[in-house]
Amino acid sequence: MLFIWSGWGILVLPVVAVTAILAGAAGGLALRAAGHPELTFLAVSLGLFAAAAANWFVGRRLNGNPPRELVDPVTNERVLLYSLHKLFWIRMEYWSIPVALAALVPLLALRNL
């Protein structure tokens, strides 16, 4: 598979994966300890929501830096250089939207309980 990113945009993958796994495992253990092993599938949803939030904050932090301003000495024209962090041409923080939508899928299983 071909990954296209700019800046630190590739961090979307490990941030989402690690956060989803850790938060999902912690949620699953908590639900089992609370005596609700039938609801452990909700830990997947919890993990994905946590991953979306973590990715949003990391992306906003990285893309929130002010632009670098340069002035052309000949024309005195001002040029702003932005350092954007993207994965597949989408800014890092906006990848949180599809992750959060994916977190809604396990909640649809509640209709069958």
mmCIF file with all atom_site columns, C-alpha atoms in Angstrom:
data_model
loop_
_atom_site.group_PDB
_atom_site.id
_atom_site.type_symbol
_atom_site.label_atom_id
_atom_site.label_alt_id
_atom_site.label_comp_id
_atom_site.label_asym_id
_atom_site.label_entity_id
_atom_site.label_seq_id
_atom_site.pdbx_PDB_ins_code
_atom_site.Cartn_x
_atom_site.Cartn_y
_atom_site.Cartn_z
_atom_site.occupancy
_atom_site.B_iso_or_equiv
_atom_site.pdbx_formal_charge
_atom_site.auth_seq_id
_atom_site.auth_comp_id
_atom_site.auth_asym_id
_atom_site.auth_atom_id
_atom_site.pdbx_PDB_model_num
ATOM 1   C CA . MET A 1 1   ? 0.000   0.000  0.000  1.00 0.00 ? 1   MET A CA 1
ATOM 2   C CA . LEU A 1 2   ? 1.193   3.474  -0.833 1.00 0.00 ? 2   LEU A CA 1
ATOM 3   C CA . PHE A 1 3   ? 1.075   6.125  1.890  1.00 0.00 ? 3   PHE A CA 1
ATOM 4   C CA . ILE A 1 4   ? 1.309   9.760  0.918  1.00 0.00 ? 4   ILE A CA 1
ATOM 5   C CA . TRP A 1 5   ? 1.897   12.254 3.700  1.00 0.00 ? 5   TRP A CA 1
ATOM 6   C CA . SER A 1 6   ? 3.438   15.622 4.376  1.00 0.00 ? 6   SER A CA 1
ATOM 7   C CA . GLY A 1 7   ? 5.066   16.745 7.575  1.00 0.00 ? 7   GLY A CA 1
ATOM 8   C CA . TRP A 1 8   ? 4.164   14.473 10.467 1.00 0.00 ? 8   TRP A CA 1
ATOM 9   C CA . GLY A 1 9   ? 0.890   13.343 8.861  1.00 0.00 ? 9   GLY A CA 1
ATOM 10  C CA . ILE A 1 10  ? 1.960   9.706  9.007  1.00 0.00 ? 10  ILE A CA 1
ATOM 11  C CA . LEU A 1 11  ? 1.442   9.928  12.776 1.00 0.00 ? 11  LEU A CA 1
ATOM 12  C CA . VAL A 1 12  ? -2.284  9.456  12.179 1.00 0.00 ? 12  VAL A CA 1
ATOM 13  C CA . LEU A 1 13  ? -1.731  5.715  11.845 1.00 0.00 ? 13  LEU A CA 1
ATOM 14  C CA . PRO A 1 14  ? 0.190   5.011  15.070 1.00 0.00 ? 14  PRO A CA 1
ATOM 15  C CA . VAL A 1 15  ? -1.773  7.531  17.152 1.00 0.00 ? 15  VAL A CA 1
ATOM 16  C CA . VAL A 1 16  ? -5.095  5.986  16.156 1.00 0.00 ? 16  VAL A CA 1
ATOM 17  C CA . ALA A 1 17  ? -3.891  2.378  16.391 1.00 0.00 ? 17  ALA A CA 1
ATOM 18  C CA . VAL A 1 18  ? -2.118  2.632  19.735 1.00 0.00 ? 18  VAL A CA 1
ATOM 19  C CA . THR A 1 19  ? -4.823  4.714  21.397 1.00 0.00 ? 19  THR A CA 1
ATOM 20  C CA . ALA A 1 20  ? -7.622  2.467  20.116 1.00 0.00 ? 20  ALA A CA 1
ATOM 21  C CA . ILE A 1 21  ? -5.879  -0.674 21.313 1.00 0.00 ? 21  ILE A CA 1
ATOM 22  C CA . LEU A 1 22  ? -4.965  0.681  24.753 1.00 0.00 ? 22  LEU A CA 1
ATOM 23  C CA . ALA A 1 23  ? -8.292  2.367  25.469 1.00 0.00 ? 23  ALA A CA 1
ATOM 24  C CA . GLY A 1 24  ? -10.255 -0.566 24.052 1.00 0.00 ? 24  GLY A CA 1
ATOM 25  C CA . ALA A 1 25  ? -8.342  -3.071 26.164 1.00 0.00 ? 25  ALA A CA 1
ATOM 26  C CA . ALA A 1 26  ? -8.780  -0.973 29.290 1.00 0.00 ? 26  ALA A CA 1
ATOM 27  C CA . GLY A 1 27  ? -12.505 -0.569 28.589 1.00 0.00 ? 27  GLY A CA 1
ATOM 28  C CA . GLY A 1 28  ? -12.907 -4.293 27.956 1.00 0.00 ? 28  GLY A CA 1
ATOM 29  C CA . LEU A 1 29  ? -11.187 -5.183 31.197 1.00 0.00 ? 29  LEU A CA 1
ATOM 30  C CA . ALA A 1 30  ? -13.301 -2.658 33.102 1.00 0.00 ? 30  ALA A CA 1
ATOM 31  C CA . LEU A 1 31  ? -16.534 -4.046 31.659 1.00 0.00 ? 31  LEU A CA 1
ATOM 32  C CA . ARG A 1 32  ? -15.523 -7.612 32.489 1.00 0.00 ? 32  ARG A CA 1
ATOM 33  C CA . ALA A 1 33  ? -14.559 -6.591 36.019 1.00 0.00 ? 33  ALA A CA 1
ATOM 34  C CA . ALA A 1 34  ? -17.906 -4.835 36.432 1.00 0.00 ? 34  ALA A CA 1
ATOM 35  C CA . GLY A 1 35  ? -19.660 -8.093 35.590 1.00 0.00 ? 35  GLY A CA 1
ATOM 36  C CA . HIS A 1 36  ? -20.840 -7.232 32.093 1.00 0.00 ? 36  HIS A CA 1
ATOM 37  C CA . PRO A 1 37  ? -18.834 -9.510 29.783 1.00 0.00 ? 37  PRO A CA 1
ATOM 38  C CA . GLU A 1 38  ? -21.647 -9.365 27.208 1.00 0.00 ? 38  GLU A CA 1
ATOM 39  C CA . LEU A 1 39  ? -20.917 -5.653 26.639 1.00 0.00 ? 39  LEU A CA 1
ATOM 40  C CA . THR A 1 40  ? -17.204 -5.956 25.923 1.00 0.00 ? 40  THR A CA 1
ATOM 41  C CA . PHE A 1 41  ? -17.829 -5.168 22.248 1.00 0.00 ? 41  PHE A CA 1
ATOM 42  C CA . LEU A 1 42  ? -18.490 -1.604 23.424 1.00 0.00 ? 42  LEU A CA 1
ATOM 43  C CA . ALA A 1 43  ? -14.807 -1.408 24.321 1.00 0.00 ? 43  ALA A CA 1
ATOM 44  C CA . VAL A 1 44  ? -14.100 -1.220 20.584 1.00 0.00 ? 44  VAL A CA 1
ATOM 45  C CA . SER A 1 45  ? -16.319 1.831  20.347 1.00 0.00 ? 45  SER A CA 1
ATOM 46  C CA . LEU A 1 46  ? -14.680 3.384  23.401 1.00 0.00 ? 46  LEU A CA 1
ATOM 47  C CA . GLY A 1 47  ? -11.232 2.761  21.957 1.00 0.00 ? 47  GLY A CA 1
ATOM 48  C CA . LEU A 1 48  ? -12.109 4.338  18.614 1.00 0.00 ? 48  LEU A CA 1
ATOM 49  C CA . PHE A 1 49  ? -13.680 7.400  20.239 1.00 0.00 ? 49  PHE A CA 1
ATOM 50  C CA . ALA A 1 50  ? -10.549 7.826  22.363 1.00 0.00 ? 50  ALA A CA 1
ATOM 51  C CA . ALA A 1 51  ? -8.392  7.426  19.256 1.00 0.00 ? 51  ALA A CA 1
ATOM 52  C CA . ALA A 1 52  ? -10.408 10.078 17.406 1.00 0.00 ? 52  ALA A CA 1
ATOM 53  C CA . ALA A 1 53  ? -10.003 12.497 20.314 1.00 0.00 ? 53  ALA A CA 1
ATOM 54  C CA . ALA A 1 54  ? -6.276  11.831 20.647 1.00 0.00 ? 54  ALA A CA 1
ATOM 55  C CA . ASN A 1 55  ? -5.736  12.277 16.909 1.00 0.00 ? 55  ASN A CA 1
ATOM 56  C CA . TRP A 1 56  ? -7.745  15.521 16.943 1.00 0.00 ? 56  TRP A CA 1
ATOM 57  C CA . PHE A 1 57  ? -5.614  17.019 19.714 1.00 0.00 ? 57  PHE A CA 1
ATOM 58  C CA . VAL A 1 58  ? -2.313  15.890 18.188 1.00 0.00 ? 58  VAL A CA 1
ATOM 59  C CA . GLY A 1 59  ? -3.338  17.188 14.757 1.00 0.00 ? 59  GLY A CA 1
ATOM 60  C CA . ARG A 1 60  ? -4.508  20.549 16.106 1.00 0.00 ? 60  ARG A CA 1
ATOM 61  C CA . ARG A 1 61  ? -1.284  20.911 18.064 1.00 0.00 ? 61  ARG A CA 1
ATOM 62  C CA . LEU A 1 62  ? 0.918   20.152 15.070 1.00 0.00 ? 62  LEU A CA 1
ATOM 63  C CA . ASN A 1 63  ? -1.070  22.198 12.545 1.00 0.00 ? 63  ASN A CA 1
ATOM 64  C CA . GLY A 1 64  ? -1.657  25.089 14.934 1.00 0.00 ? 64  GLY A CA 1
ATOM 65  C CA . ASN A 1 65  ? 1.812   26.572 14.608 1.00 0.00 ? 65  ASN A CA 1
ATOM 66  C CA . PRO A 1 66  ? 1.840   30.085 13.147 1.00 0.00 ? 66  PRO A CA 1
ATOM 67  C CA . PRO A 1 67  ? 3.100   30.457 9.573  1.00 0.00 ? 67  PRO A CA 1
ATOM 68  C CA . ARG A 1 68  ? 6.619   31.585 8.819  1.00 0.00 ? 68  ARG A CA 1
ATOM 69  C CA . GLU A 1 69  ? 6.679   35.015 7.226  1.00 0.00 ? 69  GLU A CA 1
ATOM 70  C CA . LEU A 1 70  ? 9.175   35.913 4.532  1.00 0.00 ? 70  LEU A CA 1
ATOM 71  C CA . VAL A 1 71  ? 9.580   39.228 2.711  1.00 0.00 ? 71  VAL A CA 1
ATOM 72  C CA . ASP A 1 72  ? 10.843  39.413 -0.854 1.00 0.00 ? 72  ASP A CA 1
ATOM 73  C CA . PRO A 1 73  ? 13.649  42.001 -0.784 1.00 0.00 ? 73  PRO A CA 1
ATOM 74  C CA . VAL A 1 74  ? 12.977  43.148 -4.350 1.00 0.00 ? 74  VAL A CA 1
ATOM 75  C CA . THR A 1 75  ? 9.212   43.661 -4.258 1.00 0.00 ? 75  THR A CA 1
ATOM 76  C CA . ASN A 1 76  ? 8.662   43.820 -0.478 1.00 0.00 ? 76  ASN A CA 1
ATOM 77  C CA . GLU A 1 77  ? 5.918   41.273 -0.974 1.00 0.00 ? 77  GLU A CA 1
ATOM 78  C CA . ARG A 1 78  ? 5.042   39.246 2.086  1.00 0.00 ? 78  ARG A CA 1
ATOM 79  C CA . VAL A 1 79  ? 4.905   35.432 1.737  1.00 0.00 ? 79  VAL A CA 1
ATOM 80  C CA . LEU A 1 80  ? 3.507   33.083 4.395  1.00 0.00 ? 80  LEU A CA 1
ATOM 81  C CA . LEU A 1 81  ? 4.864   29.527 4.621  1.00 0.00 ? 81  LEU A CA 1
ATOM 82  C CA . TYR A 1 82  ? 2.588   27.074 6.364  1.00 0.00 ? 82  TYR A CA 1
ATOM 83  C CA . SER A 1 83  ? 3.826   23.771 7.753  1.00 0.00 ? 83  SER A CA 1
ATOM 84  C CA . LEU A 1 84  ? 0.861   21.413 7.360  1.00 0.00 ? 84  LEU A CA 1
ATOM 85  C CA . HIS A 1 85  ? 0.756   17.802 8.447  1.00 0.00 ? 85  HIS A CA 1
ATOM 86  C CA . LYS A 1 86  ? -1.406  15.705 6.119  1.00 0.00 ? 86  LYS A CA 1
ATOM 87  C CA . LEU A 1 87  ? -2.107  12.085 5.256  1.00 0.00 ? 87  LEU A CA 1
ATOM 88  C CA . PHE A 1 88  ? -3.507  11.476 1.760  1.00 0.00 ? 88  PHE A CA 1
ATOM 89  C CA . TRP A 1 89  ? -3.900  15.254 1.337  1.00 0.00 ? 89  TRP A CA 1
ATOM 90  C CA . ILE A 1 90  ? -6.221  15.499 4.353  1.00 0.00 ? 90  ILE A CA 1
ATOM 91  C CA . ARG A 1 91  ? -5.103  17.452 7.412  1.00 0.00 ? 91  ARG A CA 1
ATOM 92  C CA . MET A 1 92  ? -4.229  15.271 10.349 1.00 0.00 ? 92  MET A CA 1
ATOM 93  C CA . GLU A 1 93  ? -6.999  16.430 12.691 1.00 0.00 ? 93  GLU A CA 1
ATOM 94  C CA . TYR A 1 94  ? -9.717  15.797 10.108 1.00 0.00 ? 94  TYR A CA 1
ATOM 95  C CA . TRP A 1 95  ? -8.927  12.078 10.098 1.00 0.00 ? 95  TRP A CA 1
ATOM 96  C CA . SER A 1 96  ? -10.695 12.026 13.478 1.00 0.00 ? 96  SER A CA 1
ATOM 97  C CA . ILE A 1 97  ? -14.080 12.348 11.753 1.00 0.00 ? 97  ILE A CA 1
ATOM 98  C CA . PRO A 1 98  ? -14.019 8.956  9.960  1.00 0.00 ? 98  PRO A CA 1
ATOM 99  C CA . VAL A 1 99  ? -12.530 7.328  13.056 1.00 0.00 ? 99  VAL A CA 1
ATOM 100 C CA . ALA A 1 100 ? -15.377 8.688  15.192 1.00 0.00 ? 100 ALA A CA 1
ATOM 101 C CA . LEU A 1 101 ? -17.913 7.514  12.602 1.00 0.00 ? 101 LEU A CA 1
ATOM 102 C CA . ALA A 1 102 ? -16.354 4.052  12.712 1.00 0.00 ? 102 ALA A CA 1
ATOM 103 C CA . ALA A 1 103 ? -16.806 4.125  16.491 1.00 0.00 ? 103 ALA A CA 1
ATOM 104 C CA . LEU A 1 104 ? -20.558 4.373  15.982 1.00 0.00 ? 104 LEU A CA 1
ATOM 105 C CA . VAL A 1 105 ? -20.715 0.985  14.236 1.00 0.00 ? 105 VAL A CA 1
ATOM 106 C CA . PRO A 1 106 ? -20.413 -1.142 17.422 1.00 0.00 ? 106 PRO A CA 1
ATOM 107 C CA . LEU A 1 107 ? -23.124 0.991  18.997 1.00 0.00 ? 107 LEU A CA 1
ATOM 108 C CA . LEU A 1 108 ? -25.525 -0.208 16.317 1.00 0.00 ? 108 LEU A CA 1
ATOM 109 C CA . ALA A 1 109 ? -25.162 -3.676 17.846 1.00 0.00 ? 109 ALA A CA 1
ATOM 110 C CA . LEU A 1 110 ? -27.057 -2.404 20.890 1.00 0.00 ? 110 LEU A CA 1
ATOM 111 C CA . ARG A 1 111 ? -30.238 -2.595 18.859 1.00 0.00 ? 111 ARG A CA 1
ATOM 112 C CA . ASN A 1 112 ? -29.861 -6.386 18.779 1.00 0.00 ? 112 ASN A CA 1
ATOM 113 C CA . LEU A 1 113 ? -29.505 -6.843 22.544 1.00 0.00 ? 113 LEU A CA 1
#
